[in-house]
Short mmCIF file of C-alpha atoms in Angstrom, two decimals:
data_model
loop_
_atom_site.label_atom_id
_atom_site.label_comp_id
_atom_site.label_asym_id
_atom_site.label_seq_id
_atom_site.Cartn_x
_atom_site.Cartn_y
_atom_site.Cartn_z
CA MET A 1 -181.97 -7.97 -43.76
CA GLU A 2 -185.36 -6.58 -44.82
CA LEU A 3 -187.21 -6.00 -48.06
CA PRO A 4 -188.51 -2.44 -48.54
CA LYS A 5 -192.32 -2.13 -48.18
CA ASN A 6 -192.76 -0.81 -51.68
CA ILE A 7 -191.19 -4.05 -53.04
CA LEU A 8 -193.51 -6.25 -50.93
CA LYS A 9 -196.55 -4.24 -51.88
CA GLY A 10 -195.68 -4.00 -55.62
CA ARG A 11 -195.07 -7.72 -56.32
CA LYS A 12 -197.57 -9.92 -58.14
CA LEU A 13 -197.88 -13.57 -57.07
CA GLN A 14 -197.86 -15.56 -60.26
CA THR A 15 -196.18 -18.78 -59.09
CA LEU A 16 -195.70 -20.35 -55.68
CA VAL A 17 -192.09 -21.39 -56.47
CA GLU A 18 -189.50 -18.59 -57.14
CA ASN A 19 -192.06 -15.91 -57.82
CA GLN A 20 -189.93 -13.14 -59.41
CA THR A 21 -190.05 -9.35 -59.18
CA THR A 22 -187.42 -7.69 -61.37
CA TYR A 23 -185.99 -4.11 -61.55
CA THR A 24 -183.39 -3.21 -64.15
CA VAL A 25 -180.89 -0.41 -64.69
CA ARG A 26 -178.10 0.15 -67.26
CA ASN A 27 -175.47 -2.20 -65.76
CA ALA A 28 -177.44 -4.53 -63.55
CA ALA A 29 -180.72 -6.20 -62.77
CA MET A 30 -182.22 -6.97 -59.34
CA HIS A 31 -184.48 -10.04 -59.00
CA VAL A 32 -186.43 -10.57 -55.81
CA PHE A 33 -187.66 -14.20 -55.44
CA GLU A 34 -190.30 -15.59 -53.11
CA THR A 35 -191.20 -19.22 -52.69
CA HIS A 36 -194.41 -20.16 -50.86
CA GLN A 37 -194.29 -23.92 -50.86
CA GLN A 38 -191.69 -26.64 -50.32
CA ALA A 39 -189.81 -27.66 -53.45
CA GLU A 40 -186.77 -29.52 -54.57
CA GLN A 41 -184.31 -29.31 -57.43
CA VAL A 42 -185.47 -25.99 -58.79
CA LEU A 43 -183.01 -24.82 -61.51
CA LEU A 44 -181.86 -21.20 -61.85
CA GLN A 45 -179.17 -19.66 -64.09
CA PHE A 46 -177.95 -16.16 -65.08
CA ASP A 47 -175.73 -15.14 -67.96
CA GLN A 48 -173.92 -12.51 -65.81
CA PRO A 49 -172.03 -12.64 -62.50
CA VAL A 50 -174.60 -12.69 -59.62
CA LEU A 51 -174.77 -11.68 -56.02
CA ALA A 52 -177.41 -13.82 -54.24
CA SER A 53 -178.48 -12.77 -50.69
CA MET A 54 -180.93 -14.42 -48.34
CA PHE A 55 -183.66 -12.44 -46.53
CA GLN A 56 -185.92 -15.07 -45.01
CA GLY A 57 -186.18 -18.86 -44.65
CA LYS A 58 -183.65 -21.44 -45.85
CA LYS A 59 -182.43 -22.81 -49.15
CA VAL A 60 -180.29 -25.83 -49.73
CA MET A 61 -177.84 -25.05 -52.53
CA HIS A 62 -176.40 -27.65 -54.95
CA LEU A 63 -173.57 -26.19 -56.97
CA ARG A 64 -170.89 -27.73 -59.17
CA GLU A 65 -167.87 -29.21 -57.28
CA HIS A 66 -169.51 -28.40 -53.97
CA GLN A 67 -171.27 -30.42 -51.26
CA PRO A 68 -174.86 -29.24 -50.72
CA PHE A 69 -174.95 -26.40 -48.11
CA ASN A 70 -177.60 -24.36 -46.26
CA PHE A 71 -178.11 -20.79 -47.47
CA LEU A 72 -179.47 -18.67 -44.60
CA PRO A 73 -180.60 -15.09 -43.86
CA GLY A 74 -177.73 -12.69 -43.57
CA GLU A 75 -175.58 -14.68 -45.97
CA SER A 76 -174.58 -13.98 -49.59
CA LEU A 77 -173.19 -15.97 -52.49
CA ILE A 78 -171.19 -14.86 -55.47
CA LEU A 79 -171.77 -16.82 -58.65
CA PRO A 80 -169.96 -16.61 -61.96
CA SER A 81 -171.96 -16.14 -65.15
CA ASN A 82 -173.83 -19.18 -66.44
CA GLU A 83 -173.53 -21.05 -63.16
CA LEU A 84 -176.37 -23.51 -62.89
CA MET A 85 -177.97 -23.58 -59.44
CA CYS A 86 -180.11 -26.47 -58.18
CA ILE A 87 -182.05 -25.32 -55.16
CA ASP A 88 -184.22 -27.07 -52.43
CA PHE A 89 -186.79 -25.16 -50.35
CA PRO A 90 -187.36 -27.32 -47.27
CA GLU A 91 -189.22 -24.77 -45.14
CA ALA A 92 -191.22 -22.59 -47.50
CA GLU A 93 -194.92 -22.09 -46.64
CA MET A 94 -197.69 -19.84 -47.86
CA ASP A 95 -197.58 -17.58 -44.74
CA ASN A 96 -193.85 -17.93 -44.25
CA PRO A 97 -192.16 -17.67 -47.63
CA THR A 98 -188.45 -18.09 -48.46
CA ARG A 99 -187.22 -14.76 -49.80
CA CYS A 100 -183.92 -13.90 -51.52
CA LEU A 101 -182.30 -11.47 -53.80
CA ALA A 102 -180.31 -12.17 -56.99
CA MET A 103 -178.46 -9.17 -58.41
CA ALA A 104 -176.94 -9.68 -61.85
CA ILE A 105 -174.10 -7.31 -62.62
CA SER A 106 -172.63 -6.84 -66.11
CA GLU A 107 -169.15 -8.33 -66.58
CA GLU A 108 -168.15 -5.02 -68.19
CA LYS A 109 -168.96 -3.16 -64.98
CA VAL A 110 -167.02 -5.73 -62.91
CA ARG A 111 -163.93 -5.41 -65.19
CA GLU A 112 -164.15 -1.62 -65.04
CA VAL A 113 -164.06 -1.61 -61.21
CA ILE A 114 -161.24 -4.17 -61.15
CA MET A 115 -159.18 -1.91 -63.47
CA ILE A 116 -159.71 1.02 -61.11
CA MET A 117 -158.76 -1.13 -58.11
CA ASN A 118 -155.54 -2.22 -59.82
CA GLU A 119 -154.69 1.46 -60.48
CA THR A 120 -155.66 2.89 -57.14
CA LEU A 121 -155.73 0.01 -54.54
CA PRO A 122 -152.62 -2.05 -55.42
CA LYS A 123 -152.03 -5.39 -53.80
CA ALA A 124 -148.71 -6.47 -52.36
CA ASP A 125 -146.06 -8.12 -54.45
CA GLU A 126 -147.41 -6.62 -57.71
CA ARG A 127 -150.35 -9.06 -57.79
CA GLU A 128 -153.49 -7.96 -59.50
CA TRP A 129 -157.18 -7.93 -58.52
CA CYS A 130 -159.29 -10.34 -60.50
CA PHE A 131 -162.89 -11.58 -60.23
CA MET A 132 -163.20 -14.90 -58.43
CA ASP A 133 -164.24 -17.72 -60.75
CA TYR A 134 -165.71 -19.92 -58.05
CA ASN A 135 -168.66 -19.77 -55.67
CA PHE A 136 -167.86 -17.44 -52.72
CA HIS A 137 -170.33 -18.05 -49.79
CA PHE A 138 -170.01 -15.57 -46.87
CA THR A 139 -171.82 -13.83 -44.05
CA ASN A 140 -172.51 -10.17 -44.86
CA ASP A 141 -170.31 -7.80 -42.96
CA PRO A 142 -171.88 -4.45 -41.89
CA GLY A 143 -170.62 -2.63 -44.97
CA ILE A 144 -171.99 -5.13 -47.45
CA TYR A 145 -175.23 -5.34 -45.49
CA GLN A 146 -175.77 -1.57 -45.72
CA ILE A 147 -174.96 -1.51 -49.42
CA ILE A 148 -177.43 -4.24 -50.26
CA GLN A 149 -180.13 -2.37 -48.30
CA ARG A 150 -179.24 0.81 -50.18
CA LEU A 151 -179.46 -0.98 -53.54
CA LEU A 152 -182.80 -2.40 -52.66
CA PHE A 153 -184.11 1.11 -52.15
CA LEU A 154 -182.40 2.50 -55.26
CA PHE A 155 -183.59 -0.19 -57.61
CA SER A 156 -187.23 0.18 -56.52
CA GLU A 157 -187.12 3.98 -56.41
CA ASN A 158 -188.71 5.90 -59.28
CA HIS A 159 -185.97 8.53 -59.61
CA PRO A 160 -184.61 10.17 -62.85
CA SER A 161 -181.00 9.59 -61.71
CA LYS A 162 -181.51 6.07 -60.57
CA ASP A 163 -178.99 4.52 -63.04
CA LEU A 164 -176.26 6.96 -61.80
CA PHE A 165 -176.99 6.25 -58.11
CA VAL A 166 -176.94 2.46 -58.66
CA ASP A 167 -173.77 2.66 -60.65
CA PHE A 168 -171.84 4.48 -57.85
CA THR A 169 -173.22 2.02 -55.23
CA LEU A 170 -172.36 -1.01 -57.36
CA ARG A 171 -168.80 0.10 -57.54
CA GLU A 172 -168.50 0.15 -53.75
CA LEU A 173 -170.23 -3.25 -53.57
CA ILE A 174 -167.74 -4.90 -55.99
CA VAL A 175 -164.73 -3.38 -54.07
CA ARG A 176 -166.03 -4.65 -50.72
CA ILE A 177 -166.79 -8.13 -52.08
CA LEU A 178 -163.36 -8.45 -53.54
CA GLN A 179 -161.80 -7.39 -50.26
CA ALA A 180 -164.02 -9.84 -48.38
CA ASP A 181 -162.86 -12.58 -50.82
CA SER A 182 -159.19 -11.59 -50.13
CA ARG A 183 -159.81 -11.87 -46.38
CA LYS A 184 -161.28 -15.29 -46.83
CA ILE A 185 -158.31 -16.47 -48.85
CA TYR A 186 -155.85 -15.21 -46.20
CA ASN A 187 -157.99 -16.70 -43.44
CA GLU A 188 -157.96 -20.15 -44.99
CA LYS A 189 -154.58 -20.26 -46.74
CA SER A 190 -152.14 -17.86 -44.94
CA LEU A 191 -149.87 -20.75 -43.94
CA GLN A 192 -149.60 -22.16 -47.48
CA LEU A 193 -149.10 -18.70 -48.95
CA SER A 194 -146.66 -17.35 -46.29
CA SER A 195 -143.47 -18.45 -48.10
CA SER A 196 -144.22 -16.43 -51.25
CA ASN A 197 -146.68 -13.65 -50.12
CA ARG A 198 -145.62 -10.88 -47.77
CA LEU A 199 -149.06 -10.19 -46.42
CA ALA A 200 -149.71 -13.90 -45.86
CA TYR A 201 -146.46 -14.15 -43.93
CA VAL A 202 -147.48 -11.17 -41.78
CA ILE A 203 -150.93 -12.61 -41.16
CA GLU A 204 -149.53 -15.99 -40.16
CA TYR A 205 -147.15 -14.16 -37.79
CA ILE A 206 -150.10 -12.26 -36.21
CA ARG A 207 -151.95 -15.52 -35.63
CA GLN A 208 -148.96 -17.25 -34.02
CA ASN A 209 -148.25 -14.30 -31.72
CA LEU A 210 -151.69 -13.02 -30.51
CA ASN A 211 -150.59 -13.21 -26.89
CA LYS A 212 -147.70 -10.82 -27.50
CA THR A 213 -147.49 -7.09 -28.14
CA ILE A 214 -147.76 -6.59 -31.92
CA SER A 215 -147.04 -3.18 -33.42
CA VAL A 216 -147.72 -2.04 -36.98
CA GLU A 217 -144.04 -0.92 -37.13
CA ASP A 218 -142.84 -4.47 -36.42
CA LEU A 219 -145.29 -5.88 -38.97
CA SER A 220 -144.24 -3.42 -41.67
CA GLN A 221 -140.54 -4.46 -41.12
CA LYS A 222 -141.48 -8.15 -41.49
CA ALA A 223 -143.23 -7.17 -44.79
CA CYS A 224 -140.18 -5.25 -45.91
CA MET A 225 -142.30 -2.14 -46.43
CA SER A 226 -142.43 1.34 -44.94
CA GLU A 227 -145.01 1.69 -42.21
CA SER A 228 -147.24 3.94 -44.27
CA ASN A 229 -147.07 1.77 -47.36
CA PHE A 230 -147.70 -1.38 -45.36
CA HIS A 231 -150.77 0.19 -43.70
CA ARG A 232 -152.11 1.31 -47.07
CA VAL A 233 -151.58 -2.02 -48.92
CA PHE A 234 -152.94 -4.05 -45.98
CA LYS A 235 -156.14 -2.00 -45.84
CA ASN A 236 -156.48 -1.89 -49.63
CA GLU A 237 -156.30 -5.70 -49.86
CA LEU A 238 -158.24 -6.83 -46.81
CA GLY A 239 -160.60 -3.92 -46.31
CA VAL A 240 -159.54 -3.43 -42.61
CA SER A 241 -156.52 -1.78 -41.00
CA PRO A 242 -153.74 -3.96 -39.42
CA VAL A 243 -154.96 -2.97 -35.91
CA GLU A 244 -158.54 -3.96 -36.76
CA PHE A 245 -157.37 -7.23 -38.17
CA ILE A 246 -155.31 -8.04 -34.99
CA ASN A 247 -158.30 -7.20 -32.77
CA ASN A 248 -160.59 -9.33 -34.90
CA GLU A 249 -158.26 -12.28 -34.63
CA ARG A 250 -157.89 -11.83 -30.84
CA ILE A 251 -161.67 -11.73 -30.38
CA LYS A 252 -162.02 -14.88 -32.49
CA LEU A 253 -159.48 -16.61 -30.25
CA ALA A 254 -161.21 -15.23 -27.13
CA ALA A 255 -164.58 -16.55 -28.24
CA SER A 256 -163.07 -19.96 -28.73
CA LEU A 257 -161.40 -19.94 -25.29
CA LEU A 258 -164.55 -18.75 -23.49
CA GLN A 259 -166.41 -21.85 -24.60
CA ASP A 260 -164.49 -23.57 -21.78
CA PRO A 261 -166.45 -22.81 -18.60
CA ARG A 262 -163.37 -23.35 -16.49
CA LYS A 263 -161.51 -20.40 -17.99
CA LYS A 264 -161.50 -17.15 -16.17
CA VAL A 265 -162.15 -14.04 -18.16
CA LYS A 266 -158.79 -12.55 -16.92
CA GLU A 267 -156.93 -15.62 -18.24
CA VAL A 268 -158.64 -15.26 -21.60
CA TYR A 269 -157.90 -11.64 -22.27
CA MET A 270 -154.27 -12.05 -21.25
CA GLU A 271 -153.84 -15.16 -23.47
CA CYS A 272 -155.23 -13.11 -26.35
CA GLY A 273 -152.84 -10.20 -25.89
CA PHE A 274 -155.20 -7.54 -24.48
CA GLU A 275 -153.50 -5.25 -21.97
CA SER A 276 -156.66 -4.32 -20.02
CA ARG A 277 -159.94 -5.97 -19.22
CA SER A 278 -161.94 -2.84 -19.98
CA TYR A 279 -160.57 -2.64 -23.54
CA PHE A 280 -161.10 -6.37 -24.02
CA ASN A 281 -164.70 -6.10 -22.76
CA ARG A 282 -165.42 -3.17 -25.07
CA MET A 283 -163.95 -4.89 -28.18
CA PHE A 284 -165.56 -8.19 -27.42
CA LYS A 285 -169.03 -6.65 -27.01
CA ARG A 286 -168.65 -4.61 -30.15
CA LYS A 287 -167.98 -7.78 -32.14
CA LYS A 288 -170.15 -10.29 -30.35
CA LYS A 289 -172.92 -8.02 -29.03
CA VAL A 290 -172.63 -9.49 -25.53
CA SER A 291 -170.04 -9.23 -22.78
CA PRO A 292 -167.30 -11.95 -22.48
CA LYS A 293 -168.92 -13.28 -19.28
CA ALA A 294 -172.39 -13.43 -20.84
CA TYR A 295 -170.93 -15.21 -23.87
CA GLN A 296 -169.24 -17.83 -21.61
CA THR A 297 -172.45 -18.27 -19.66
CA MET A 298 -174.41 -18.86 -22.92
CA PHE A 299 -172.12 -21.75 -23.78
CA GLY A 300 -172.23 -23.13 -20.21
CA GLN A 301 -176.02 -23.46 -20.50
CA GLN A 302 -175.95 -25.49 -23.70
#
């Protein structure tokens, strides 16, 4: 992730630790922070929900009820309002600063988007969308990455319709973050939820049967939904289609299996339920940016 040149040129260096450049619109404020020297236990707090994203360097985050963890480029963190952050900067230097973004979004805007989602993107089993009240740490997916880059441009642009542009883009960002949070919950807790949640039951079934043929028709029957309704609810809640989810799970399994240098690529793609090597190669390279064989070789050299 990169900062636009106009932000880098327009900043004023007033302090070496968490030097702040701020842009504000009607429902949000974007703060760009730079730290140019090593520091420990720097405190930071916002009175609104915050999306924090790393651009450069490393932070060590100390948050309530969490073990300290590294916060790295390409990652984001959702913080509730009034969350006190205690931050270490172990690698910051004058010519290699640590850079990050903190975007504070009004709770009113978040509630507005959640209301729209509950009306237009219903979850399964009549559950409702709600804003997470804990710290959600994740790697940016391509959609969230592109939105953050767009918001960086919009906040720093001198345009008479800036408030309107940002408002539309914030809506999409909130939707994608809530869907990413939903995916994380299903990834971590599908087994525990499977007895009372239809989508969790289906997701657990997918994971237990990746080596078999899995059709959306079969999955919709297991969820006791029509095929069209199942597809719509699944994509609403997880942000990906059932087929995309199945392929993602198969690629995760394949990546794990390929770490064994004794495994043949043919064995791997068959164990993961892919019907042809060419399709497996194409999907694997799309997700991992290298071929299955190259990925296996990388692990063999470690």
